[in-house]
Amino acid sequence: MSLGEAPFRIVAISAGTGDPSTTRMLTDRAVQATATRLRDSARNVAAEVIELAPIAAQIAQSLVSGFPTEAVKEAIGRLAAADALVVTTPVYKAGISGLFKSFIDLLDNDLLIAKPVLLAATAGSARHAMVVDDQLRPLFAFLRALPAPTSLFAAPEDWGSADFGTRIDRAGGELATLALSGVGRDIADGGWGGYQHSFGGNATRAERTAEDVDFDTDLMRLARGGS
């Protein structure tokens, strides 16, 4: 590790709403496994978790208005600056959390291009075990992220299983390997100009931002209901 080298940034999203939350517990274990593997490779690590429950109302407001609130913009900015992501959602009625999906819907389609990500979910029954690969994996494929091969799912009976701990370590190791390889950065750098981008998007490389939108034009005044 070079002196002054910037730490690897792991940013996690936890969509749990309980206190304590098994979703947060799984998030923390996945982050710890990834950070341990990175430190074993002599890298500095900075890790943080974005809890969606405290900003749920602002996520809803942002969806309705079409413009992220300051708290939501801050969370999106933290994702954009991450070297690796851990995303964890509870499963309700055979589907991912509506809160989690609402937050993801606020992301620019090119925010997470080639970003390494570990996919995880929790549920009250093993009947939901395929939700991670049936729903989360296609979602992040659409966003052109790089999901780790091993996903994580935790039902109540999994928490005391040694095999579950082994799976967490494997998933964390895969995420760390993807992040250390630099393959995501190389893919994004090489293909950025060929991707379809949103005007005024919130991706870190967006050429235009929401601040570039002029709300005082005649057309924008009409759109707001003015004359």
CSV table of C-alpha atoms in Angstrom, one decimal:
chain,number,residue,atom,x,y,z
A,1,MET,CA,0.0,0.0,0.0
A,2,SER,CA,1.4,3.4,-1.0
A,3,LEU,CA,1.8,6.1,1.5
A,4,GLY,CA,-1.2,8.4,1.2
A,5,GLU,CA,-3.1,6.0,-1.0
A,6,ALA,CA,-6.9,6.7,-1.0
A,7,PRO,CA,-8.9,4.0,0.8
A,8,PHE,CA,-11.2,1.7,-1.0
A,9,ARG,CA,-14.7,2.9,-0.3
A,10,ILE,CA,-17.4,0.3,0.4
A,11,VAL,CA,-20.9,1.8,0.4
A,12,ALA,CA,-23.8,-0.3,1.5
A,13,ILE,CA,-27.6,0.2,1.1
A,14,SER,CA,-29.8,-1.3,3.8
A,15,ALA,CA,-33.6,-1.2,3.2
A,16,GLY,CA,-34.5,-2.8,6.5
A,17,THR,CA,-37.1,-1.1,8.7
A,18,GLY,CA,-36.9,-3.0,11.9
A,19,ASP,CA,-34.9,-2.2,15.0
A,20,PRO,CA,-32.9,-4.3,15.2
A,21,SER,CA,-33.0,-5.2,11.5
A,22,THR,CA,-31.9,-8.6,10.1
A,23,THR,CA,-31.3,-6.7,6.8
A,24,ARG,CA,-28.9,-4.4,8.5
A,25,MET,CA,-27.2,-7.4,10.3
A,26,LEU,CA,-26.6,-9.1,6.9
A,27,THR,CA,-25.4,-5.8,5.4
A,28,ASP,CA,-22.9,-5.4,8.2
A,29,ARG,CA,-21.6,-9.0,7.9
A,30,ALA,CA,-21.2,-8.6,4.1
A,31,VAL,CA,-19.4,-5.3,4.5
A,32,GLN,CA,-17.1,-6.8,7.2
A,33,ALA,CA,-16.2,-9.8,5.0
A,34,THR,CA,-15.4,-7.5,2.0
A,35,ALA,CA,-13.3,-5.1,4.1
A,36,THR,CA,-11.4,-8.0,5.7
A,37,ARG,CA,-10.4,-9.3,2.3
A,38,LEU,CA,-9.4,-5.9,1.1
A,39,ARG,CA,-7.3,-5.3,4.3
A,40,ASP,CA,-5.7,-8.7,3.7
A,41,SER,CA,-4.5,-7.3,0.4
A,42,ALA,CA,-2.8,-4.4,2.3
A,43,ARG,CA,-5.5,-1.8,1.3
A,44,ASN,CA,-7.0,0.9,3.4
A,45,VAL,CA,-10.8,0.6,3.6
A,46,ALA,CA,-13.5,3.1,4.4
A,47,ALA,CA,-17.0,1.6,4.8
A,48,GLU,CA,-20.4,3.2,5.4
A,49,VAL,CA,-24.0,2.1,5.3
A,50,ILE,CA,-26.9,4.1,3.9
A,51,GLU,CA,-30.1,3.3,5.9
A,52,LEU,CA,-33.1,4.0,3.7
A,53,ALA,CA,-35.8,4.0,6.4
A,54,PRO,CA,-34.8,7.4,7.9
A,55,ILE,CA,-35.2,9.0,4.4
A,56,ALA,CA,-38.2,7.0,3.2
A,57,ALA,CA,-40.5,10.1,3.1
A,58,GLN,CA,-37.9,12.1,1.1
A,59,ILE,CA,-37.5,9.2,-1.3
A,60,ALA,CA,-41.2,9.3,-1.9
A,61,GLN,CA,-41.2,13.1,-2.3
A,62,SER,CA,-38.3,12.8,-4.8
A,63,LEU,CA,-40.2,10.3,-6.9
A,64,VAL,CA,-43.3,12.4,-7.0
A,65,SER,CA,-41.5,15.7,-7.7
A,66,GLY,CA,-38.9,14.2,-10.1
A,67,PHE,CA,-36.1,16.0,-8.3
A,68,PRO,CA,-34.2,14.4,-5.4
A,69,THR,CA,-34.2,16.2,-2.1
A,70,GLU,CA,-30.9,17.1,-0.5
A,71,ALA,CA,-30.8,13.9,1.7
A,72,VAL,CA,-31.5,11.7,-1.3
A,73,LYS,CA,-28.9,13.6,-3.5
A,74,GLU,CA,-26.3,13.0,-0.7
A,75,ALA,CA,-27.1,9.3,-0.6
A,76,ILE,CA,-26.8,9.1,-4.4
A,77,GLY,CA,-23.5,10.9,-4.3
A,78,ARG,CA,-22.1,8.4,-1.8
A,79,LEU,CA,-23.1,5.6,-4.2
A,80,ALA,CA,-21.4,7.3,-7.1
A,81,ALA,CA,-18.1,7.7,-5.2
A,82,ALA,CA,-18.0,4.1,-4.0
A,83,ASP,CA,-15.5,1.5,-5.3
A,84,ALA,CA,-17.8,-1.3,-4.3
A,85,LEU,CA,-21.4,-1.7,-3.2
A,86,VAL,CA,-23.3,-4.0,-0.9
A,87,VAL,CA,-27.1,-3.8,-1.4
A,88,THR,CA,-29.5,-5.6,1.0
A,89,THR,CA,-33.3,-5.6,0.9
A,90,PRO,CA,-36.0,-7.4,2.9
A,91,VAL,CA,-38.4,-9.5,0.9
A,92,TYR,CA,-42.1,-8.9,1.2
A,93,LYS,CA,-44.7,-11.2,-0.5
A,94,ALA,CA,-42.2,-12.7,-2.9
A,95,GLY,CA,-40.8,-9.3,-3.9
A,96,ILE,CA,-38.0,-6.9,-3.0
A,97,SER,CA,-38.8,-4.0,-0.7
A,98,GLY,CA,-40.8,-1.2,-2.3
A,99,LEU,CA,-38.6,1.3,-0.4
A,100,PHE,CA,-35.5,-0.3,-1.9
A,101,LYS,CA,-36.9,-0.2,-5.4
A,102,SER,CA,-38.2,3.4,-5.0
A,103,PHE,CA,-34.6,4.5,-4.1
A,104,ILE,CA,-33.1,2.6,-7.0
A,105,ASP,CA,-35.7,4.2,-9.4
A,106,LEU,CA,-34.1,7.6,-8.5
A,107,LEU,CA,-30.7,6.6,-9.7
A,108,ASP,CA,-29.5,7.6,-13.2
A,109,ASN,CA,-29.3,4.6,-15.5
A,110,ASP,CA,-25.5,5.2,-15.9
A,111,LEU,CA,-24.7,5.9,-12.2
A,112,LEU,CA,-23.5,2.3,-11.5
A,113,ILE,CA,-22.0,1.3,-14.8
A,114,ALA,CA,-19.4,-1.4,-14.1
A,115,LYS,CA,-19.6,-0.8,-10.4
A,116,PRO,CA,-18.9,-4.0,-8.4
A,117,VAL,CA,-21.9,-4.9,-6.2
A,118,LEU,CA,-22.8,-7.7,-3.8
A,119,LEU,CA,-26.5,-8.6,-3.8
A,120,ALA,CA,-28.3,-9.7,-0.6
A,121,ALA,CA,-31.7,-10.2,0.8
A,122,THR,CA,-33.5,-11.3,4.0
A,123,ALA,CA,-36.9,-12.9,4.5
A,124,GLY,CA,-39.0,-14.8,7.1
A,125,SER,CA,-39.0,-17.9,5.0
A,126,ALA,CA,-36.6,-19.9,2.8
A,127,ARG,CA,-39.5,-19.9,0.2
A,128,HIS,CA,-38.1,-16.5,-0.9
A,129,ALA,CA,-34.5,-17.6,-1.5
A,130,MET,CA,-34.6,-17.1,-5.2
A,131,VAL,CA,-35.7,-13.4,-5.0
A,132,VAL,CA,-32.1,-12.2,-5.0
A,133,ASP,CA,-31.3,-13.8,-8.3
A,134,ASP,CA,-34.7,-13.5,-9.8
A,135,GLN,CA,-35.2,-9.8,-9.1
A,136,LEU,CA,-32.1,-8.1,-7.8
A,137,ARG,CA,-29.7,-9.6,-10.3
A,138,PRO,CA,-31.7,-8.5,-13.4
A,139,LEU,CA,-32.3,-5.1,-11.8
A,140,PHE,CA,-28.5,-4.4,-11.5
A,141,ALA,CA,-27.9,-6.0,-14.9
A,142,PHE,CA,-30.2,-3.3,-16.3
A,143,LEU,CA,-28.1,-0.7,-14.5
A,144,ARG,CA,-25.0,-2.3,-16.0
A,145,ALA,CA,-23.3,-2.9,-12.7
A,146,LEU,CA,-21.1,-5.9,-12.0
A,147,PRO,CA,-22.8,-8.2,-9.5
A,148,ALA,CA,-20.5,-10.7,-7.6
A,149,PRO,CA,-21.2,-14.3,-8.6
A,150,THR,CA,-22.3,-15.3,-5.1
A,151,SER,CA,-25.4,-13.6,-3.7
A,152,LEU,CA,-26.6,-13.8,-0.1
A,153,PHE,CA,-30.0,-14.7,1.3
A,154,ALA,CA,-30.8,-15.1,5.0
A,155,ALA,CA,-33.9,-16.8,6.4
A,156,PRO,CA,-34.3,-17.2,10.2
A,157,GLU,CA,-32.7,-20.6,10.2
A,158,ASP,CA,-29.6,-19.4,8.4
A,159,TRP,CA,-28.2,-17.2,11.1
A,160,GLY,CA,-26.8,-20.1,13.2
A,161,SER,CA,-25.3,-22.0,10.2
A,162,ALA,CA,-21.6,-22.3,9.7
A,163,ASP,CA,-22.2,-22.8,5.9
A,164,PHE,CA,-23.9,-19.3,5.9
A,165,GLY,CA,-20.8,-17.7,7.3
A,166,THR,CA,-18.7,-19.4,4.7
A,167,ARG,CA,-21.0,-18.1,1.9
A,168,ILE,CA,-20.7,-14.6,3.3
A,169,ASP,CA,-16.9,-14.8,3.3
A,170,ARG,CA,-17.0,-16.1,-0.3
A,171,ALA,CA,-19.3,-13.3,-1.5
A,172,GLY,CA,-17.2,-10.7,0.3
A,173,GLY,CA,-14.0,-12.1,-1.3
A,174,GLU,CA,-15.5,-12.0,-4.7
A,175,LEU,CA,-16.6,-8.4,-4.3
A,176,ALA,CA,-13.1,-7.4,-3.0
A,177,THR,CA,-11.5,-9.2,-6.0
A,178,LEU,CA,-13.7,-7.3,-8.5
A,179,ALA,CA,-12.9,-4.0,-6.8
A,180,LEU,CA,-9.2,-4.7,-6.6
A,181,SER,CA,-8.9,-5.8,-10.2
A,182,GLY,CA,-10.0,-2.4,-11.5
A,183,VAL,CA,-12.0,-4.2,-14.2
A,184,GLY,CA,-15.1,-2.0,-13.5
A,185,ARG,CA,-13.1,1.2,-14.0
A,186,ASP,CA,-11.6,-0.1,-17.2
A,187,ILE,CA,-15.0,-1.1,-18.6
A,188,ALA,CA,-16.5,2.3,-17.7
A,189,ASP,CA,-13.6,4.2,-19.1
A,190,GLY,CA,-13.5,2.3,-22.3
A,191,GLY,CA,-17.2,2.4,-23.1
A,192,TRP,CA,-18.5,5.6,-21.5
A,193,GLY,CA,-18.9,7.5,-24.8
A,194,GLY,CA,-20.9,4.6,-26.3
A,195,TYR,CA,-23.5,4.4,-23.5
A,196,GLN,CA,-26.8,6.1,-23.6
A,197,HIS,CA,-26.9,8.8,-20.9
A,198,SER,CA,-29.7,10.9,-19.4
A,199,PHE,CA,-29.7,14.7,-19.7
A,200,GLY,CA,-28.9,16.3,-16.4
A,201,GLY,CA,-28.2,12.9,-14.9
A,202,ASN,CA,-26.8,12.2,-11.5
A,203,ALA,CA,-23.9,10.0,-12.7
A,204,THR,CA,-20.5,11.2,-11.7
A,205,ARG,CA,-19.4,11.6,-15.3
A,206,ALA,CA,-22.5,13.3,-16.5
A,207,GLU,CA,-21.7,16.3,-18.7
A,208,ARG,CA,-24.8,18.2,-17.6
A,209,THR,CA,-26.4,18.3,-14.2
A,210,ALA,CA,-29.8,19.3,-12.8
A,211,GLU,CA,-28.4,22.8,-12.1
A,212,ASP,CA,-28.1,23.3,-15.8
A,213,VAL,CA,-31.8,23.2,-16.3
A,214,ASP,CA,-33.2,26.7,-16.8
A,215,PHE,CA,-36.6,26.9,-15.2
A,216,ASP,CA,-37.2,30.4,-16.3
A,217,THR,CA,-37.7,29.7,-20.0
A,218,ASP,CA,-41.2,30.1,-21.6
A,219,LEU,CA,-41.5,26.4,-22.1
A,220,MET,CA,-40.6,25.5,-18.5
A,221,ARG,CA,-43.0,28.2,-17.1
A,222,LEU,CA,-45.8,26.6,-19.2
A,223,ALA,CA,-44.7,23.1,-17.8
A,224,ARG,CA,-45.1,24.5,-14.3
A,225,GLY,CA,-48.6,25.8,-15.1
A,226,GLY,CA,-47.6,29.4,-15.6
A,227,SER,CA,-48.6,31.6,-18.5
